[in-house]
Amino acid sequence: MSPEPLPPVAPDVLAEAVEQLSARLRKKLDAAIEGCAERAARAADGSLDVRFGEDALVTLRPGPSGAVTEAGQAVCTCLLAPRCLHRAAVLGAAPLADAEGEAETGAETGAKGEGAADTDAVPESPEPTTGRPAPPRSDANTVTPGPAPEPSEATPPTPAQVRAATALWEAAAEALAAGVTAGGAVVQAELLRAAHTARLAGLPRAEAAALRVVRGLRAARERGRGQRLGDLAGAFRDLLSGAAPLASGTAGPGLAPARRTYGQGGSLRVYGLCREPVLSATGYGGVATHLVGPDGSRYTISDVRPGGLSRARGAGSASVALGGAVLDHAGLARGGLRIVGATVSPDGRLGAGRGVNATPLRGLDWSEEPAAALFAGPVGEAVAAALDAGAREGDAPEAALLGCDVEVVGAAGEYLVARVAGGGPLLRLRPAHPHPELPHAANLRRIAEHPGLVLRVLGRPDLDRAATLRPLAVGPVPGESYTLRLPEEWLGRADLGYDRLQGSHFPRAADAGPLAPVDAVPDPLADAPLWRVRRLLETGVAGGRRAVAEAGRGADATALLAPLRRAGLGGAAQLAEALTAEADRRPRDAFGRLTDASADGYARAWLASAVHLAAAERSLVAASWS
């Protein structure tokens, strides 16, 4: 009989269980966690049991949400309970439950909570990274969010928030110094306790950043499929860069935001742009339908629930849960709505409040306004604006949709090469979601078979890669002969995550123009020696400060610093040298004995190098779009 999956556990419940252990039991915790999930069995009363020998039985009784949210919902029969190793081990083996409001601040799950029917969830990004709300855009290639409150003067953090951020910084610095190899359950519990304190102090974004780090540490230690050290390094950078100004009491706008609030948007008219499948690593699936208003404002309606891949595939044709609307998401993506009593979040998410009423409208072709404005301006300016917004906000949001007309060059390795119309840059087109059961990749392969094809593409620029666009939908270019020929009912576009392109949708080969040879697109990120700094930072995430210290000694230091200086990257070399020196610092006490160096200085040196690297890479990415 296969084991039952353990229910999610609230971060504060796990942190409290670990804190109650004695020092001797804490040393045994990581070993005790191994194998707990395989021993879970469902009891007759619906609870979940994990047995440790003959004398200890841990029982989990999740609450109505399906998660263990209170200490009393996890009990053990041994004499040391509740301060026992068995109970802490089972809680440590269970997945982390979403914190209250985590999805509302851009967490990775793409859903608000266990079992919730979320119509306002965030679609997950294509790589195993977090889905995040998109920032305002005013250029011609993007659409701007719906009505939002006017920005006000930033208020300084309260004393409670400063204390919470200080505790979070200290816990994150210790976890970074330990690295994945030593970042076991005890280190993770310290981060979880600090995250809980941040939530109580009203810092939901800081809490969400800490939970992303803990999940990343867990996945890396378990060698989870799809886990990348670069993702964990980015999570550490976001956590430390957010906690540092809060801890100093000088937080600027956006560093300690309130949870998403919905305001009255009055009467709205919105028109569908495309659908995007939502599939998260934590078992949620659904759809996000992107909309645009008459003034170019962007809106989204999402439907994300537990269910994974099957839910993501089926939700594309599910009914829209908004004010009694009779459309499904497939119809809304090519149609429109008139909404009375609309509730709109600052980032353009439409809520399904009790007083909301919606009636269908005729859809618009991409060649009609306001959708046509998406494809009108220079792509380089749109990407530069997205990169600048991410740099200002620290916890960089996912890029807004970008539209452009392209000519297909052909397949080059694992991506499709296309050139922006009008002599624009060469782009890499990659699947918006890599899951093989979703049609993104198959549709791009079909398009790659028609070099010279002219397309209108709506997608999301990948801000971590040079000149890379992840298309969500494609359509024909008006006035071009060698372009797509889609069915009339598709209203001039195909959603690459749901619609499958067929041979009849493409023009005859005889209509193709002269073809150019397919070459790999130049990659300034790969060509620059900045990868050496990235590898050093990821080495620190994996092996802790000791690994960084080893990388800064002897020939390794020369191999790291000399190429950076030859390439004119003196700032990167200086910060990398300071990081390795701090990692290798070995202070002594008054008697000459070695003492443990503080993690604070090491964390600051690592963060300085990480922030500089991110800025340098942003510059290279922006240049690749020009």
mmCIF file of C-alpha atoms in Angstrom, residues 245-399:
data_model
loop_
_atom_site.group_PDB
_atom_site.id
_atom_site.type_symbol
_atom_site.label_atom_id
_atom_site.label_comp_id
_atom_site.label_asym_id
_atom_site.label_seq_id
_atom_site.Cartn_x
_atom_site.Cartn_y
_atom_site.Cartn_z
ATOM 1 C CA PRO A 245 16.657 48.525 4.751
ATOM 2 C CA LEU A 246 13.804 47.493 7.042
ATOM 3 C CA ALA A 247 16.227 46.471 9.771
ATOM 4 C CA SER A 248 18.014 49.815 9.441
ATOM 5 C CA GLY A 249 14.717 51.693 9.770
ATOM 6 C CA THR A 250 15.082 53.367 6.360
ATOM 7 C CA ALA A 251 12.758 51.257 4.229
ATOM 8 C CA GLY A 252 11.580 52.962 1.074
ATOM 9 C CA PRO A 253 8.286 52.602 -0.817
ATOM 10 C CA GLY A 254 7.270 49.071 -1.659
ATOM 11 C CA LEU A 255 9.517 47.298 0.857
ATOM 12 C CA ALA A 256 6.803 46.798 3.446
ATOM 13 C CA PRO A 257 3.591 46.769 1.441
ATOM 14 C CA ALA A 258 0.164 45.966 2.722
ATOM 15 C CA ARG A 259 -1.634 42.911 1.431
ATOM 16 C CA ARG A 260 -3.585 43.287 -1.779
ATOM 17 C CA THR A 261 -6.757 45.265 -1.317
ATOM 18 C CA TYR A 262 -9.613 45.544 -3.780
ATOM 19 C CA GLY A 263 -11.217 48.900 -4.469
ATOM 20 C CA GLN A 264 -14.350 49.762 -6.362
ATOM 21 C CA GLY A 265 -13.606 50.171 -10.057
ATOM 22 C CA GLY A 266 -17.083 51.348 -10.994
ATOM 23 C CA SER A 267 -18.254 50.327 -14.456
ATOM 24 C CA LEU A 268 -15.626 48.742 -16.687
ATOM 25 C CA ARG A 269 -15.386 47.436 -20.214
ATOM 26 C CA VAL A 270 -12.653 44.851 -20.757
ATOM 27 C CA TYR A 271 -11.638 42.853 -23.828
ATOM 28 C CA GLY A 272 -9.840 39.520 -23.936
ATOM 29 C CA LEU A 273 -6.221 39.222 -25.094
ATOM 30 C CA CYS A 274 -5.256 35.611 -24.388
ATOM 31 C CA ARG A 275 -5.320 32.744 -21.882
ATOM 32 C CA GLU A 276 -2.338 31.471 -19.909
ATOM 33 C CA PRO A 277 -2.207 28.077 -18.152
ATOM 34 C CA VAL A 278 -1.211 28.221 -14.477
ATOM 35 C CA LEU A 279 0.675 25.243 -13.078
ATOM 36 C CA SER A 280 2.543 25.511 -9.785
ATOM 37 C CA ALA A 281 5.067 23.226 -8.136
ATOM 38 C CA THR A 282 2.806 22.929 -5.073
ATOM 39 C CA GLY A 283 -0.069 21.171 -6.842
ATOM 40 C CA TYR A 284 -2.238 24.077 -7.967
ATOM 41 C CA GLY A 285 -3.501 24.490 -11.498
ATOM 42 C CA GLY A 286 -5.784 26.792 -13.430
ATOM 43 C CA VAL A 287 -5.918 29.576 -15.939
ATOM 44 C CA ALA A 288 -5.296 33.323 -16.093
ATOM 45 C CA THR A 289 -7.120 35.305 -18.770
ATOM 46 C CA HIS A 290 -5.508 38.611 -19.705
ATOM 47 C CA LEU A 291 -7.755 41.560 -20.554
ATOM 48 C CA VAL A 292 -7.377 45.136 -21.685
ATOM 49 C CA GLY A 293 -9.559 48.192 -21.118
ATOM 50 C CA PRO A 294 -10.425 50.953 -23.615
ATOM 51 C CA ASP A 295 -7.680 53.159 -22.176
ATOM 52 C CA GLY A 296 -5.041 50.412 -22.426
ATOM 53 C CA SER A 297 -5.271 49.397 -18.758
ATOM 54 C CA ARG A 298 -4.474 45.739 -18.136
ATOM 55 C CA TYR A 299 -6.612 43.369 -16.086
ATOM 56 C CA THR A 300 -6.568 39.662 -15.269
ATOM 57 C CA ILE A 301 -9.172 37.122 -14.199
ATOM 58 C CA SER A 302 -7.709 33.923 -12.754
ATOM 59 C CA ASP A 303 -9.130 30.619 -11.618
ATOM 60 C CA VAL A 304 -6.546 28.577 -9.678
ATOM 61 C CA ARG A 305 -7.329 25.634 -7.405
ATOM 62 C CA PRO A 306 -5.685 22.410 -6.252
ATOM 63 C CA GLY A 307 -5.491 19.919 -9.079
ATOM 64 C CA GLY A 308 -2.182 20.351 -10.874
ATOM 65 C CA LEU A 309 -1.903 19.607 -14.584
ATOM 66 C CA SER A 310 -5.430 18.281 -15.110
ATOM 67 C CA ARG A 311 -6.875 21.404 -13.495
ATOM 68 C CA ALA A 312 -4.662 23.686 -15.636
ATOM 69 C CA ARG A 313 -5.751 21.949 -18.828
ATOM 70 C CA GLY A 314 -9.445 21.885 -17.983
ATOM 71 C CA ALA A 315 -9.677 25.403 -16.576
ATOM 72 C CA GLY A 316 -9.076 26.906 -20.028
ATOM 73 C CA SER A 317 -12.689 26.178 -20.910
ATOM 74 C CA ALA A 318 -14.169 26.554 -17.403
ATOM 75 C CA SER A 319 -16.856 29.155 -16.682
ATOM 76 C CA VAL A 320 -15.733 32.606 -15.597
ATOM 77 C CA ALA A 321 -16.640 33.116 -11.938
ATOM 78 C CA LEU A 322 -17.393 36.821 -12.156
ATOM 79 C CA GLY A 323 -20.761 38.457 -11.580
ATOM 80 C CA GLY A 324 -22.861 35.776 -13.229
ATOM 81 C CA ALA A 325 -21.011 36.029 -16.543
ATOM 82 C CA VAL A 326 -22.087 33.345 -19.013
ATOM 83 C CA LEU A 327 -18.702 33.193 -20.767
ATOM 84 C CA ASP A 328 -16.033 30.585 -20.186
ATOM 85 C CA HIS A 329 -12.328 31.496 -20.208
ATOM 86 C CA ALA A 330 -11.970 30.406 -23.838
ATOM 87 C CA GLY A 331 -14.805 32.746 -24.820
ATOM 88 C CA LEU A 332 -13.556 35.588 -22.640
ATOM 89 C CA ALA A 333 -10.054 35.424 -24.176
ATOM 90 C CA ARG A 334 -11.674 36.303 -27.523
ATOM 91 C CA GLY A 335 -14.620 38.258 -26.183
ATOM 92 C CA GLY A 336 -15.296 40.990 -23.657
ATOM 93 C CA LEU A 337 -17.263 41.953 -20.569
ATOM 94 C CA ARG A 338 -19.111 44.991 -19.297
ATOM 95 C CA ILE A 339 -18.688 44.890 -15.520
ATOM 96 C CA VAL A 340 -20.822 46.907 -13.099
ATOM 97 C CA GLY A 341 -19.603 47.299 -9.501
ATOM 98 C CA ALA A 342 -16.170 46.001 -10.438
ATOM 99 C CA THR A 343 -13.610 45.402 -7.700
ATOM 100 C CA VAL A 344 -10.036 45.928 -8.852
ATOM 101 C CA SER A 345 -6.743 45.402 -7.057
ATOM 102 C CA PRO A 346 -3.887 47.880 -7.574
ATOM 103 C CA ASP A 347 -2.211 45.462 -9.991
ATOM 104 C CA GLY A 348 -5.350 45.015 -12.091
ATOM 105 C CA ARG A 349 -6.839 41.793 -10.731
ATOM 106 C CA LEU A 350 -10.607 41.665 -11.021
ATOM 107 C CA GLY A 351 -12.368 40.377 -7.917
ATOM 108 C CA ALA A 352 -15.598 38.397 -7.787
ATOM 109 C CA GLY A 353 -17.390 40.418 -5.110
ATOM 110 C CA ARG A 354 -21.034 40.008 -4.170
ATOM 111 C CA GLY A 355 -22.169 43.186 -5.910
ATOM 112 C CA VAL A 356 -20.366 42.509 -9.200
ATOM 113 C CA ASN A 357 -22.453 42.054 -12.353
ATOM 114 C CA ALA A 358 -21.050 41.224 -15.787
ATOM 115 C CA THR A 359 -22.543 40.960 -19.282
ATOM 116 C CA PRO A 360 -20.736 39.745 -22.443
ATOM 117 C CA LEU A 361 -19.419 42.089 -25.127
ATOM 118 C CA ARG A 362 -18.192 41.526 -28.665
ATOM 119 C CA GLY A 363 -14.514 40.694 -28.757
ATOM 120 C CA LEU A 364 -11.852 42.740 -30.536
ATOM 121 C CA ASP A 365 -9.249 41.671 -33.052
ATOM 122 C CA TRP A 366 -5.627 42.421 -32.190
ATOM 123 C CA SER A 367 -5.572 44.879 -35.079
ATOM 124 C CA GLU A 368 -8.260 46.987 -33.349
ATOM 125 C CA GLU A 369 -7.691 49.456 -30.545
ATOM 126 C CA PRO A 370 -6.937 49.178 -27.676
ATOM 127 C CA ALA A 371 -5.221 45.837 -28.391
ATOM 128 C CA ALA A 372 -3.358 47.253 -31.407
ATOM 129 C CA ALA A 373 -1.374 49.581 -29.148
ATOM 130 C CA LEU A 374 0.375 46.534 -27.695
ATOM 131 C CA PHE A 375 2.277 46.034 -30.940
ATOM 132 C CA ALA A 376 3.020 49.649 -31.841
ATOM 133 C CA GLY A 377 6.226 50.739 -30.101
ATOM 134 C CA PRO A 378 9.905 49.740 -29.818
ATOM 135 C CA VAL A 379 10.415 46.513 -27.890
ATOM 136 C CA GLY A 380 13.710 47.723 -26.406
ATOM 137 C CA GLU A 381 12.039 50.571 -24.563
ATOM 138 C CA ALA A 382 9.391 48.238 -23.124
ATOM 139 C CA VAL A 383 11.974 45.772 -21.794
ATOM 140 C CA ALA A 384 14.151 48.564 -20.396
ATOM 141 C CA ALA A 385 11.125 49.911 -18.498
ATOM 142 C CA ALA A 386 10.406 46.438 -17.088
ATOM 143 C CA LEU A 387 14.006 46.006 -15.957
ATOM 144 C CA ASP A 388 14.056 49.450 -14.338
ATOM 145 C CA ALA A 389 10.836 48.697 -12.465
ATOM 146 C CA GLY A 390 12.278 45.463 -11.162
ATOM 147 C CA ALA A 391 15.423 47.212 -9.965
ATOM 148 C CA ARG A 392 13.401 49.870 -8.128
ATOM 149 C CA GLU A 393 11.108 47.426 -6.360
ATOM 150 C CA GLY A 394 13.805 44.992 -5.260
ATOM 151 C CA ASP A 395 11.512 41.954 -5.280
ATOM 152 C CA ALA A 396 11.347 42.162 -9.066
ATOM 153 C CA PRO A 397 7.889 41.665 -10.518
ATOM 154 C CA GLU A 398 7.165 39.503 -13.498
ATOM 155 C CA ALA A 399 7.289 41.448 -16.733
#
